[in-house]
mmCIF file of C-alpha atoms and ligand atoms in Angstrom:
data_model
loop_
_atom_site.group_PDB
_atom_site.id
_atom_site.type_symbol
_atom_site.label_atom_id
_atom_site.label_comp_id
_atom_site.label_asym_id
_atom_site.label_seq_id
_atom_site.Cartn_x
_atom_site.Cartn_y
_atom_site.Cartn_z
ATOM 1 C CA MET A 18 -0.314 -0.524 0.295
ATOM 2 C CA PRO A 19 1.718 3.188 -1.261
ATOM 3 C CA SER A 20 1.675 5.821 2.005
ATOM 4 C CA PHE A 21 0.490 9.351 1.548
ATOM 5 C CA ASP A 22 4.357 10.619 1.765
ATOM 6 C CA ASP A 23 4.905 8.218 -1.045
ATOM 7 C CA GLU A 24 2.523 9.506 -3.682
ATOM 8 C CA LEU A 25 3.613 13.692 -2.786
ATOM 9 C CA GLY A 26 6.865 11.970 -3.254
ATOM 10 C CA GLU A 27 5.834 11.368 -6.290
ATOM 11 C CA LEU A 28 3.973 14.466 -7.461
ATOM 12 C CA GLY A 29 7.054 16.268 -6.011
ATOM 13 C CA ARG A 30 9.766 14.832 -8.874
ATOM 14 C CA ARG A 31 6.799 15.620 -11.558
ATOM 15 C CA ALA A 32 6.936 19.239 -10.313
ATOM 16 C CA LEU A 33 2.893 18.906 -10.453
ATOM 17 C CA LEU A 34 2.745 18.994 -6.290
ATOM 18 C CA ARG A 35 0.167 22.362 -5.667
ATOM 19 C CA ARG A 36 0.244 23.836 -2.175
ATOM 20 C CA LEU A 37 -2.206 26.325 -0.464
ATOM 21 C CA ARG A 38 -1.084 30.508 -0.952
ATOM 22 C CA THR A 39 -3.149 32.938 1.834
ATOM 23 C CA PHE A 40 -2.993 35.847 -0.003
ATOM 24 C CA ASP A 41 -3.499 38.869 2.815
ATOM 25 C CA SER A 42 -5.467 41.293 1.027
ATOM 26 C CA PRO A 43 -9.387 40.692 -0.718
ATOM 27 C CA GLN A 44 -9.827 39.574 -4.254
ATOM 28 C CA GLN A 45 -8.384 42.469 -6.443
ATOM 29 C CA PRO A 46 -4.913 44.516 -8.847
ATOM 30 C CA GLU A 47 -2.718 44.632 -5.516
ATOM 31 C CA VAL A 48 -2.593 41.713 -3.870
ATOM 32 C CA VAL A 49 0.057 41.004 -1.080
ATOM 33 C CA LEU A 50 1.596 37.426 -0.529
ATOM 34 C CA ALA A 51 3.430 36.263 1.803
ATOM 35 C CA GLY A 52 4.580 39.979 3.077
ATOM 36 C CA LYS A 53 5.115 40.736 -0.650
ATOM 37 C CA ALA A 54 2.809 43.378 -2.759
ATOM 38 C CA LEU A 55 1.889 41.516 -6.199
ATOM 39 C CA ILE A 56 -0.097 42.657 -9.135
ATOM 40 C CA ASN A 57 -2.565 39.830 -9.302
ATOM 41 C CA PHE A 58 -3.059 39.108 -13.383
ATOM 42 C CA ALA A 59 -4.829 35.362 -12.341
ATOM 43 C CA SER A 60 -8.417 36.431 -10.379
ATOM 44 C CA ASN A 61 -11.665 35.549 -12.803
ATOM 45 C CA ASP A 62 -13.183 38.244 -10.721
ATOM 46 C CA TYR A 63 -13.638 40.460 -14.099
ATOM 47 C CA LEU A 64 -15.396 43.068 -13.700
ATOM 48 C CA GLY A 65 -14.368 43.676 -10.137
ATOM 49 C CA LEU A 66 -17.217 42.638 -8.380
ATOM 50 C CA ALA A 67 -15.998 40.729 -5.606
ATOM 51 C CA THR A 68 -15.043 44.051 -3.525
ATOM 52 C CA GLU A 69 -17.879 45.609 -5.831
ATOM 53 C CA PRO A 70 -20.108 48.469 -2.515
ATOM 54 C CA ALA A 71 -23.738 47.182 -3.863
ATOM 55 C CA LEU A 72 -22.802 43.423 -3.970
ATOM 56 C CA ARG A 73 -20.783 44.635 -0.139
ATOM 57 C CA GLU A 74 -24.247 45.889 0.813
ATOM 58 C CA ALA A 75 -26.776 43.462 -0.309
ATOM 59 C CA ALA A 76 -24.702 40.947 1.329
ATOM 60 C CA LYS A 77 -24.724 42.836 4.787
ATOM 61 C CA ALA A 78 -28.375 43.185 4.746
ATOM 62 C CA ALA A 79 -29.376 40.164 3.833
ATOM 63 C CA VAL A 80 -27.141 38.775 7.381
ATOM 64 C CA ASP A 81 -29.019 41.409 8.786
ATOM 65 C CA ALA A 82 -32.732 40.245 7.688
ATOM 66 C CA PHE A 83 -31.489 36.398 7.721
ATOM 67 C CA GLY A 84 -28.324 35.545 9.598
ATOM 68 C CA VAL A 85 -25.857 33.054 8.435
ATOM 69 C CA GLY A 86 -26.682 30.060 7.387
ATOM 70 C CA SER A 87 -30.282 29.016 5.467
ATOM 71 C CA GLY A 88 -30.440 25.470 8.090
ATOM 72 C CA ALA A 89 -31.357 23.291 5.801
ATOM 73 C CA SER A 90 -31.592 22.485 2.024
ATOM 74 C CA ARG A 91 -33.638 24.548 -0.867
ATOM 75 C CA LEU A 92 -36.454 21.486 -0.658
ATOM 76 C CA ILE A 93 -36.878 21.034 3.030
ATOM 77 C CA CYS A 94 -36.961 24.488 4.582
ATOM 78 C CA GLY A 95 -33.802 26.272 3.398
ATOM 79 C CA THR A 96 -35.567 27.974 0.518
ATOM 80 C CA LEU A 97 -35.273 32.206 1.562
ATOM 81 C CA PRO A 98 -36.616 35.259 -0.419
ATOM 82 C CA PRO A 99 -32.806 35.792 -1.130
ATOM 83 C CA HIS A 100 -32.762 32.212 -3.164
ATOM 84 C CA ALA A 101 -35.854 32.594 -4.828
ATOM 85 C CA ARG A 102 -35.423 36.213 -5.386
ATOM 86 C CA LEU A 103 -32.019 35.479 -7.694
ATOM 87 C CA GLU A 104 -33.884 32.135 -9.338
ATOM 88 C CA GLU A 105 -36.153 35.815 -10.463
ATOM 89 C CA ALA A 106 -33.371 37.402 -11.661
ATOM 90 C CA ILE A 107 -31.307 35.050 -13.480
ATOM 91 C CA ALA A 108 -34.345 34.052 -15.368
ATOM 92 C CA LYS A 109 -35.225 37.467 -16.271
ATOM 93 C CA PHE A 110 -31.505 38.303 -17.244
ATOM 94 C CA LYS A 111 -31.183 35.352 -19.359
ATOM 95 C CA GLY A 112 -34.421 35.846 -20.149
ATOM 96 C CA THR A 113 -36.107 32.136 -20.031
ATOM 97 C CA GLU A 114 -39.072 30.928 -18.045
ATOM 98 C CA SER A 115 -36.798 29.151 -15.541
ATOM 99 C CA ALA A 116 -33.488 29.352 -13.332
ATOM 100 C CA LEU A 117 -32.171 27.483 -10.508
ATOM 101 C CA ALA A 118 -29.304 28.062 -8.130
ATOM 102 C CA PHE A 119 -27.186 25.756 -7.504
ATOM 103 C CA SER A 120 -24.105 26.154 -4.295
ATOM 104 C CA SER A 121 -20.970 26.376 -6.802
ATOM 105 C CA GLY A 122 -21.299 25.835 -10.577
ATOM 106 C CA TYR A 123 -19.271 22.649 -9.520
ATOM 107 C CA ALA A 124 -22.148 20.990 -8.571
ATOM 108 C CA THR A 125 -24.489 22.651 -11.129
ATOM 109 C CA ALA A 126 -22.215 20.486 -13.494
ATOM 110 C CA VAL A 127 -22.571 17.213 -11.943
ATOM 111 C CA GLY A 128 -25.894 17.993 -10.454
ATOM 112 C CA THR A 129 -27.695 19.375 -14.708
ATOM 113 C CA LEU A 130 -25.546 16.240 -15.396
ATOM 114 C CA GLY A 131 -26.422 13.376 -13.750
ATOM 115 C CA ALA A 132 -29.939 14.252 -13.365
ATOM 116 C CA LEU A 133 -30.834 14.522 -17.385
ATOM 117 C CA ALA A 134 -28.377 11.660 -18.458
ATOM 118 C CA GLY A 135 -28.895 8.305 -17.491
ATOM 119 C CA GLU A 136 -27.457 4.579 -19.067
ATOM 120 C CA SER A 137 -29.886 4.672 -21.714
ATOM 121 C CA ASP A 138 -28.640 7.856 -22.910
ATOM 122 C CA VAL A 139 -25.625 10.407 -24.875
ATOM 123 C CA LEU A 140 -23.265 12.836 -23.882
ATOM 124 C CA ILE A 141 -21.276 14.543 -26.394
ATOM 125 C CA LEU A 142 -18.386 16.894 -24.906
ATOM 126 C CA ASP A 143 -15.581 19.177 -26.120
ATOM 127 C CA LYS A 144 -12.106 17.579 -25.054
ATOM 128 C CA LEU A 145 -11.774 21.365 -23.414
ATOM 129 C CA CYS A 146 -14.306 21.638 -21.245
ATOM 130 C CA HIS A 147 -14.038 21.857 -17.400
ATOM 131 C CA ALA A 148 -13.155 19.340 -15.248
ATOM 132 C CA SER A 149 -16.450 19.854 -13.429
ATOM 133 C CA LEU A 150 -18.491 18.626 -16.401
ATOM 134 C CA ILE A 151 -16.586 15.891 -16.949
ATOM 135 C CA ASP A 152 -17.664 14.945 -13.630
ATOM 136 C CA GLY A 153 -21.323 14.909 -14.037
ATOM 137 C CA ALA A 154 -21.025 13.538 -17.337
ATOM 138 C CA ARG A 155 -18.520 10.028 -16.101
ATOM 139 C CA LEU A 156 -21.390 10.235 -12.661
ATOM 140 C CA SER A 157 -24.308 10.247 -14.964
ATOM 141 C CA ASN A 158 -24.059 6.671 -16.354
ATOM 142 C CA ALA A 159 -24.396 8.190 -19.619
ATOM 143 C CA ALA A 160 -22.184 6.965 -23.309
ATOM 144 C CA VAL A 161 -19.966 9.419 -23.384
ATOM 145 C CA ARG A 162 -18.076 10.359 -26.443
ATOM 146 C CA ILE A 163 -15.379 13.348 -26.470
ATOM 147 C CA PHE A 164 -14.323 15.691 -29.600
ATOM 148 C CA PRO A 165 -11.414 17.443 -29.900
ATOM 149 C CA HIS A 166 -11.679 21.169 -29.023
ATOM 150 C CA ASN A 167 -14.393 23.517 -31.449
ATOM 151 C CA HIS A 168 -14.023 20.362 -34.112
ATOM 152 C CA LEU A 169 -17.231 19.899 -35.836
ATOM 153 C CA GLY A 170 -16.335 17.682 -37.939
ATOM 154 C CA LYS A 171 -15.865 15.171 -35.058
ATOM 155 C CA LEU A 172 -18.657 16.203 -33.390
ATOM 156 C CA GLU A 173 -21.027 15.451 -36.447
ATOM 157 C CA SER A 174 -19.632 12.428 -36.168
ATOM 158 C CA HIS A 175 -20.130 11.303 -32.793
ATOM 159 C CA LEU A 176 -24.211 13.126 -33.211
ATOM 160 C CA GLU A 177 -24.909 10.166 -36.078
ATOM 161 C CA TRP A 178 -23.583 7.330 -33.800
ATOM 162 C CA ALA A 179 -25.238 8.585 -30.889
ATOM 163 C CA ARG A 180 -28.616 8.804 -32.756
ATOM 164 C CA SER A 181 -27.918 5.435 -34.656
ATOM 165 C CA ASN A 182 -27.350 3.722 -30.916
ATOM 166 C CA PHE A 183 -29.626 5.015 -28.875
ATOM 167 C CA PRO A 184 -32.824 6.285 -30.734
ATOM 168 C CA GLU A 185 -34.761 6.729 -28.127
ATOM 169 C CA GLY A 186 -32.185 8.016 -25.482
ATOM 170 C CA ARG A 187 -31.620 11.378 -24.218
ATOM 171 C CA VAL A 188 -28.704 13.664 -26.857
ATOM 172 C CA ILE A 189 -26.619 16.161 -25.011
ATOM 173 C CA VAL A 190 -23.967 18.268 -26.403
ATOM 174 C CA VAL A 191 -21.736 19.986 -23.642
ATOM 175 C CA THR A 192 -19.449 22.185 -24.417
ATOM 176 C CA GLU A 193 -17.995 26.087 -22.806
ATOM 177 C CA ALA A 194 -18.649 29.101 -24.125
ATOM 178 C CA VAL A 195 -15.554 30.917 -23.609
ATOM 179 C CA PHE A 196 -13.089 27.653 -22.758
ATOM 180 C CA SER A 197 -11.517 28.328 -18.545
ATOM 181 C CA MET A 198 -8.070 27.788 -19.496
ATOM 182 C CA ASP A 199 -7.466 28.897 -22.649
ATOM 183 C CA GLY A 200 -10.058 31.819 -23.755
ATOM 184 C CA ASP A 201 -11.587 30.895 -27.127
ATOM 185 C CA ARG A 202 -14.379 31.093 -27.638
ATOM 186 C CA ALA A 203 -16.938 27.583 -28.953
ATOM 187 C CA PRO A 204 -18.777 28.135 -32.536
ATOM 188 C CA LEU A 205 -22.134 28.211 -31.664
ATOM 189 C CA ALA A 206 -23.857 29.259 -34.236
ATOM 190 C CA GLU A 207 -22.317 25.284 -36.423
ATOM 191 C CA ILE A 208 -23.602 23.869 -32.740
ATOM 192 C CA VAL A 209 -26.697 25.049 -32.068
ATOM 193 C CA GLU A 210 -27.058 24.263 -36.287
ATOM 194 C CA MET A 211 -26.081 20.966 -36.176
ATOM 195 C CA LYS A 212 -27.317 20.038 -32.438
ATOM 196 C CA SER A 213 -30.587 20.420 -33.521
ATOM 197 C CA ARG A 214 -30.229 19.256 -36.769
ATOM 198 C CA HIS A 215 -30.298 15.434 -35.615
ATOM 199 C CA GLY A 216 -32.877 16.380 -33.130
ATOM 200 C CA ALA A 217 -29.919 17.233 -29.289
ATOM 201 C CA LEU A 218 -30.352 19.239 -26.862
ATOM 202 C CA LEU A 219 -27.080 21.632 -26.126
ATOM 203 C CA LEU A 220 -25.546 22.952 -22.530
ATOM 204 C CA LEU A 221 -23.251 25.857 -23.083
ATOM 205 C CA ASP A 222 -21.495 26.392 -19.385
ATOM 206 C CA GLU A 223 -21.012 30.449 -19.730
ATOM 207 C CA ALA A 224 -19.300 30.424 -16.437
ATOM 208 C CA HIS A 225 -16.123 33.199 -18.641
ATOM 209 C CA ALA A 226 -18.273 34.947 -20.622
ATOM 210 C CA VAL A 227 -21.059 35.826 -18.591
ATOM 211 C CA GLY A 228 -20.830 40.253 -17.389
ATOM 212 C CA VAL A 229 -17.729 39.922 -20.733
ATOM 213 C CA LEU A 230 -19.461 38.863 -23.610
ATOM 214 C CA GLY A 231 -23.901 39.878 -24.633
ATOM 215 C CA ARG A 232 -25.625 42.868 -23.726
ATOM 216 C CA ASN A 233 -25.369 43.809 -20.266
ATOM 217 C CA GLY A 234 -23.337 40.392 -20.216
ATOM 218 C CA ARG A 235 -25.463 38.181 -19.988
ATOM 219 C CA GLY A 236 -23.230 35.842 -22.261
ATOM 220 C CA LEU A 237 -22.090 34.239 -25.904
ATOM 221 C CA ALA A 238 -25.562 33.059 -27.172
ATOM 222 C CA ASP A 239 -27.242 36.556 -26.452
ATOM 223 C CA ALA A 240 -24.042 38.195 -27.913
ATOM 224 C CA LEU A 241 -24.870 35.863 -31.301
ATOM 225 C CA ARG A 242 -28.918 36.177 -30.576
ATOM 226 C CA LEU A 243 -28.524 32.237 -30.427
ATOM 227 C CA GLU A 244 -30.053 32.298 -26.276
ATOM 228 C CA GLY A 245 -33.152 30.569 -27.861
ATOM 229 C CA GLU A 246 -31.460 27.996 -28.888
ATOM 230 C CA VAL A 247 -29.914 26.986 -26.030
ATOM 231 C CA ASP A 248 -31.599 24.708 -24.183
ATOM 232 C CA ILE A 249 -29.786 24.423 -21.339
ATOM 233 C CA GLN A 250 -28.158 26.902 -19.977
ATOM 234 C CA MET A 251 -25.463 27.470 -16.931
ATOM 235 C CA GLY A 252 -23.006 29.479 -15.925
ATOM 236 C CA THR A 253 -21.619 30.346 -12.443
ATOM 237 C CA LEU A 254 -22.375 33.507 -10.023
ATOM 238 C CA SER A 255 -18.332 32.728 -8.983
ATOM 239 C CA LYS A 256 -16.554 34.385 -12.089
ATOM 240 C CA ALA A 257 -16.976 38.181 -13.475
ATOM 241 C CA LEU A 258 -20.249 38.236 -10.815
ATOM 242 C CA GLY A 259 -17.695 38.343 -8.538
ATOM 243 C CA VAL A 260 -20.138 35.819 -5.536
ATOM 244 C CA ALA A 261 -20.280 31.871 -5.562
ATOM 245 C CA GLY A 262 -22.697 29.231 -6.872
ATOM 246 C CA GLY A 263 -24.241 28.629 -9.988
ATOM 247 C CA TYR A 264 -27.486 27.782 -12.478
ATOM 248 C CA ILE A 265 -29.464 26.393 -14.881
ATOM 249 C CA ALA A 266 -31.665 28.409 -16.498
ATOM 250 C CA GLY A 267 -34.526 27.161 -19.203
ATOM 251 C CA SER A 268 -38.442 26.228 -19.698
ATOM 252 C CA ARG A 269 -39.851 25.313 -16.725
ATOM 253 C CA LYS A 270 -39.583 21.595 -16.968
ATOM 254 C CA LEU A 271 -36.096 21.908 -17.171
ATOM 255 C CA VAL A 272 -36.393 23.778 -13.450
ATOM 256 C CA GLU A 273 -38.506 20.978 -11.831
ATOM 257 C CA LEU A 274 -36.414 17.785 -13.980
ATOM 258 C CA LEU A 275 -33.427 19.389 -11.541
ATOM 259 C CA VAL A 276 -35.137 19.847 -8.422
ATOM 260 C CA ASN A 277 -36.482 16.579 -8.820
ATOM 261 C CA ARG A 278 -33.298 14.802 -9.616
ATOM 262 C CA ALA A 279 -29.414 16.759 -9.300
ATOM 263 C CA ARG A 280 -28.007 14.633 -6.879
ATOM 264 C CA SER A 281 -26.103 17.884 -5.990
ATOM 265 C CA PHE A 282 -29.541 20.576 -5.155
ATOM 266 C CA ILE A 283 -30.416 18.192 -3.223
ATOM 267 C CA TYR A 284 -28.932 16.471 -0.520
ATOM 268 C CA ILE A 285 -27.011 20.426 -0.137
ATOM 269 C CA THR A 286 -27.750 23.173 2.371
ATOM 270 C CA ALA A 287 -29.220 26.203 0.174
ATOM 271 C CA PRO A 288 -26.586 28.760 -0.064
ATOM 272 C CA PRO A 289 -26.163 31.342 2.556
ATOM 273 C CA PRO A 290 -28.701 33.868 1.961
ATOM 274 C CA ALA A 291 -25.932 36.841 1.810
ATOM 275 C CA VAL A 292 -23.992 34.963 -1.258
ATOM 276 C CA SER A 293 -27.625 35.328 -3.086
ATOM 277 C CA ALA A 294 -28.154 38.565 -2.308
ATOM 278 C CA ALA A 295 -25.017 39.133 -3.368
ATOM 279 C CA ALA A 296 -25.521 37.666 -6.558
ATOM 280 C CA ALA A 297 -28.668 38.827 -6.903
ATOM 281 C CA ALA A 298 -27.247 42.304 -6.369
ATOM 282 C CA ALA A 299 -24.948 41.277 -8.933
ATOM 283 C CA ILE A 300 -27.201 40.556 -11.992
ATOM 284 C CA GLU A 301 -28.664 44.150 -11.139
ATOM 285 C CA TRP A 302 -25.767 45.495 -11.036
ATOM 286 C CA LEU A 303 -24.282 44.663 -14.754
ATOM 287 C CA GLN A 304 -27.787 45.975 -15.736
ATOM 288 C CA THR A 305 -27.025 49.925 -15.127
ATOM 289 C CA ASP A 306 -24.782 52.023 -17.287
ATOM 290 C CA GLU A 307 -21.979 51.914 -14.972
ATOM 291 C CA GLY A 308 -22.347 47.759 -15.654
ATOM 292 C CA GLU A 309 -22.263 49.017 -18.542
ATOM 293 C CA ARG A 310 -19.596 51.035 -18.158
ATOM 294 C CA ARG A 311 -16.814 48.411 -16.350
ATOM 295 C CA ARG A 312 -17.423 45.755 -19.458
ATOM 296 C CA GLU A 313 -16.221 48.103 -21.926
ATOM 297 C CA GLN A 314 -13.607 49.035 -20.128
ATOM 298 C CA LEU A 315 -12.838 45.421 -19.476
ATOM 299 C CA TRP A 316 -12.543 45.196 -23.386
ATOM 300 C CA SER A 317 -10.847 48.423 -23.288
ATOM 301 C CA ASN A 318 -8.031 46.430 -20.719
ATOM 302 C CA LEU A 319 -7.799 43.343 -23.812
ATOM 303 C CA ALA A 320 -7.305 45.886 -25.942
ATOM 304 C CA VAL A 321 -3.832 47.346 -24.552
ATOM 305 C CA PHE A 322 -2.928 44.252 -23.351
ATOM 306 C CA GLY A 323 -3.304 42.356 -27.245
ATOM 307 C CA GLU A 324 -1.838 46.100 -28.086
ATOM 308 C CA GLN A 325 1.482 45.472 -26.636
ATOM 309 C CA MET A 326 1.761 42.112 -27.106
ATOM 310 C CA PRO A 327 1.570 41.108 -30.803
ATOM 311 C CA GLY A 328 1.720 37.647 -32.019
ATOM 312 C CA ILE A 329 0.832 36.620 -28.351
ATOM 313 C CA PHE A 330 -0.916 33.623 -30.286
ATOM 314 C CA ASN A 331 0.784 31.470 -33.263
ATOM 315 C CA ASP A 332 -1.712 31.008 -35.443
ATOM 316 C CA GLY A 333 -2.190 35.066 -35.337
ATOM 317 C CA GLN A 334 -5.905 34.815 -33.376
ATOM 318 C CA ARG A 335 -6.854 37.538 -31.383
ATOM 319 C CA ILE A 336 -7.921 37.852 -27.826
ATOM 320 C CA GLN A 337 -11.724 36.718 -27.140
ATOM 321 C CA SER A 338 -12.407 36.576 -23.345
ATOM 322 C CA PRO A 339 -10.269 37.717 -20.390
ATOM 323 C CA ILE A 340 -8.380 34.814 -20.309
ATOM 324 C CA ILE A 341 -4.874 35.175 -22.473
ATOM 325 C CA PRO A 342 -2.845 31.900 -22.257
ATOM 326 C CA ILE A 343 0.727 31.510 -22.755
ATOM 327 C CA ILE A 344 1.194 28.300 -23.809
ATOM 328 C CA LEU A 345 4.996 27.590 -22.739
ATOM 329 C CA GLY A 346 4.704 23.409 -22.823
ATOM 330 C CA ASP A 347 7.400 22.153 -20.018
ATOM 331 C CA THR A 348 5.656 22.223 -16.383
ATOM 332 C CA GLU A 349 9.378 23.548 -15.170
ATOM 333 C CA ARG A 350 9.344 26.421 -18.027
ATOM 334 C CA ALA A 351 6.760 27.338 -16.587
ATOM 335 C CA LEU A 352 7.001 27.528 -13.265
ATOM 336 C CA ALA A 353 10.502 29.394 -14.040
ATOM 337 C CA ALA A 354 7.780 31.656 -15.624
ATOM 338 C CA ALA A 355 6.008 32.107 -12.824
ATOM 339 C CA ALA A 356 8.801 32.506 -10.972
ATOM 340 C CA GLN A 357 10.847 35.096 -12.482
ATOM 341 C CA LEU A 358 7.195 37.243 -13.365
ATOM 342 C CA GLY A 359 6.489 37.582 -9.233
ATOM 343 C CA GLU A 360 10.198 38.683 -8.723
ATOM 344 C CA ARG A 361 9.149 41.639 -11.213
ATOM 345 C CA GLY A 362 5.085 41.745 -9.226
ATOM 346 C CA PHE A 363 3.473 39.943 -11.408
ATOM 347 C CA PHE A 364 1.348 37.306 -9.787
ATOM 348 C CA VAL A 365 0.647 34.956 -12.984
ATOM 349 C CA PRO A 366 0.226 31.149 -11.989
ATOM 350 C CA ALA A 367 1.749 28.699 -14.026
ATOM 351 C CA ILE A 368 -1.477 25.715 -15.269
ATOM 352 C CA ARG A 369 0.080 21.705 -15.158
ATOM 353 C CA PHE A 370 -1.315 19.053 -15.644
ATOM 354 C CA PRO A 371 -4.020 17.583 -14.942
ATOM 355 C CA THR A 372 -6.039 20.704 -15.625
ATOM 356 C CA VAL A 373 -3.531 21.203 -18.869
ATOM 357 C CA PRO A 374 -2.416 18.171 -21.199
ATOM 358 C CA ARG A 375 1.209 17.517 -19.498
ATOM 359 C CA ASP A 376 2.591 18.945 -23.194
ATOM 360 C CA ALA A 377 0.969 22.408 -22.469
ATOM 361 C CA ALA A 378 1.527 23.146 -19.153
ATOM 362 C CA ARG A 379 0.976 27.817 -19.084
ATOM 363 C CA LEU A 380 1.131 30.849 -17.407
ATOM 364 C CA ARG A 381 -3.106 32.358 -16.962
ATOM 365 C CA VAL A 382 -2.680 35.415 -17.461
ATOM 366 C CA THR A 383 -6.134 37.236 -16.728
ATOM 367 C CA ILE A 384 -7.565 41.118 -16.843
ATOM 368 C CA THR A 385 -9.521 43.128 -15.850
ATOM 369 C CA ALA A 386 -11.392 46.847 -15.759
ATOM 370 C CA ARG A 387 -9.940 47.287 -12.645
ATOM 371 C CA HIS A 388 -6.372 46.838 -13.587
ATOM 372 C CA THR A 389 -4.611 50.641 -14.797
ATOM 373 C CA VAL A 390 -2.940 50.451 -18.672
ATOM 374 C CA ALA A 391 0.433 50.945 -16.728
ATOM 375 C CA GLN A 392 -0.278 47.775 -14.378
ATOM 376 C CA ILE A 393 -0.931 45.558 -17.381
ATOM 377 C CA THR A 394 2.485 47.768 -19.562
ATOM 378 C CA ALA A 395 4.483 46.188 -17.189
ATOM 379 C CA LEU A 396 2.794 42.751 -17.184
ATOM 380 C CA ALA A 397 3.500 42.651 -20.720
ATOM 381 C CA ALA A 398 7.120 43.766 -20.707
ATOM 382 C CA ALA A 399 7.735 41.568 -18.310
ATOM 383 C CA LEU A 400 6.439 38.395 -20.650
ATOM 384 C CA ARG A 401 8.553 40.122 -23.477
ATOM 385 C CA ALA A 402 11.455 40.550 -21.191
ATOM 386 C CA LEU A 403 10.691 35.993 -20.317
HETATM 387 C C1 PLP B 15 -15.387 27.605 -12.449
HETATM 388 C C2 PLP B 15 -15.645 27.014 -13.555
HETATM 389 C C3 PLP B 15 -16.843 26.274 -13.225
HETATM 390 C C4 PLP B 15 -16.999 26.497 -11.653
HETATM 391 O O1 PLP B 15 -17.394 26.716 -11.024
HETATM 392 P P1 PLP B 15 -17.772 27.785 -9.611
HETATM 393 O O2 PLP B 15 -18.525 28.363 -9.529
HETATM 394 O O3 PLP B 15 -16.153 27.233 -9.258
HETATM 395 O O4 PLP B 15 -17.742 26.079 -8.356
HETATM 396 C C5 PLP B 15 -17.041 25.786 -13.855
HETATM 397 N N1 PLP B 15 -17.188 25.511 -15.292
HETATM 398 C C6 PLP B 15 -16.695 26.464 -15.746
HETATM 399 C C7 PLP B 15 -16.070 26.495 -16.955
HETATM 400 C C8 PLP B 15 -15.039 26.963 -15.271
HETATM 401 O O5 PLP B 15 -14.697 27.861 -14.886
#
């Protein structure tokens, strides 16, 4: 029987051991790590909402009104007004009949795939789908097919396979609007056309697109005016919305089925009321002029970074989201680059296997609306000097 120490030692030898770091500051561009001031280019808090006064106030008011804990699962006696208000806000924002809030994006993915697919069904996932979607697919007992990243030809052959082998089953295509470690987008119009032609459903995870793309940050489906074509709209409240949680938006029947079948919704204590209240405030905030200005600031910051890093992508691709991967390949090389940036005052993490493929270790840069042009310019100079 291998000891815990053997296993950790093996991770260490492969440069894959990870350790937690405690930051002594709120989530913002200027952070403090082990007494050292760093500029943070790693956060998913793209709009700076994690520290936004309107959200803090909403959370405090909910603590005063409802306390800190929900006391029970949603189906027992844990559903409180902030949960109901949040779900109304999500459905209204997304233009769907209904919405359901989960405790996390991870719980949303695992619960939803498990609820909607079983052994007589097929899930077809993009190879770069987030771990939560992969785990959900694995747990569901459905037949799972993976297509190479954004590869429409292979998606189509999986759809044909599913239709002929599971003629009675539910077939669900699962992909992301903006990919979490690559920052590129799914070819949504083509995927929608294809899934419709094959009578399949589409689950689109908008985790990194909500708050960033579309009218008022409604996401990629909205940006392409395809929101009516996405059967199961998923997202998180924990990235650009700055709080925590996940959601599904869609038809009333979809939500009713999830309430009855999604184990990660049923067997979990309802989110703290303050968290749901802050998330609802985030959705309201996105739709204000201030929200629109902050989103414009994000895209203008991304343009600054793009100008300073010409040829950042080998294939001439343009920046498509706040996530910009700098692929270095070798794990040790990515770690050394992250350490070098750290010495110059920047926090940019090295992302390694198993989060990304073994030979595709990278720096994952995220730019937010709250970074200054000077901070972005300094980072670009440090990256060019690597
Ligand atoms: C972060 C993420 C999740 C999980 O969301 P949490 O709220 O952090 O649990 C799910 N899907 C994708 C694509 C993500 O990037």
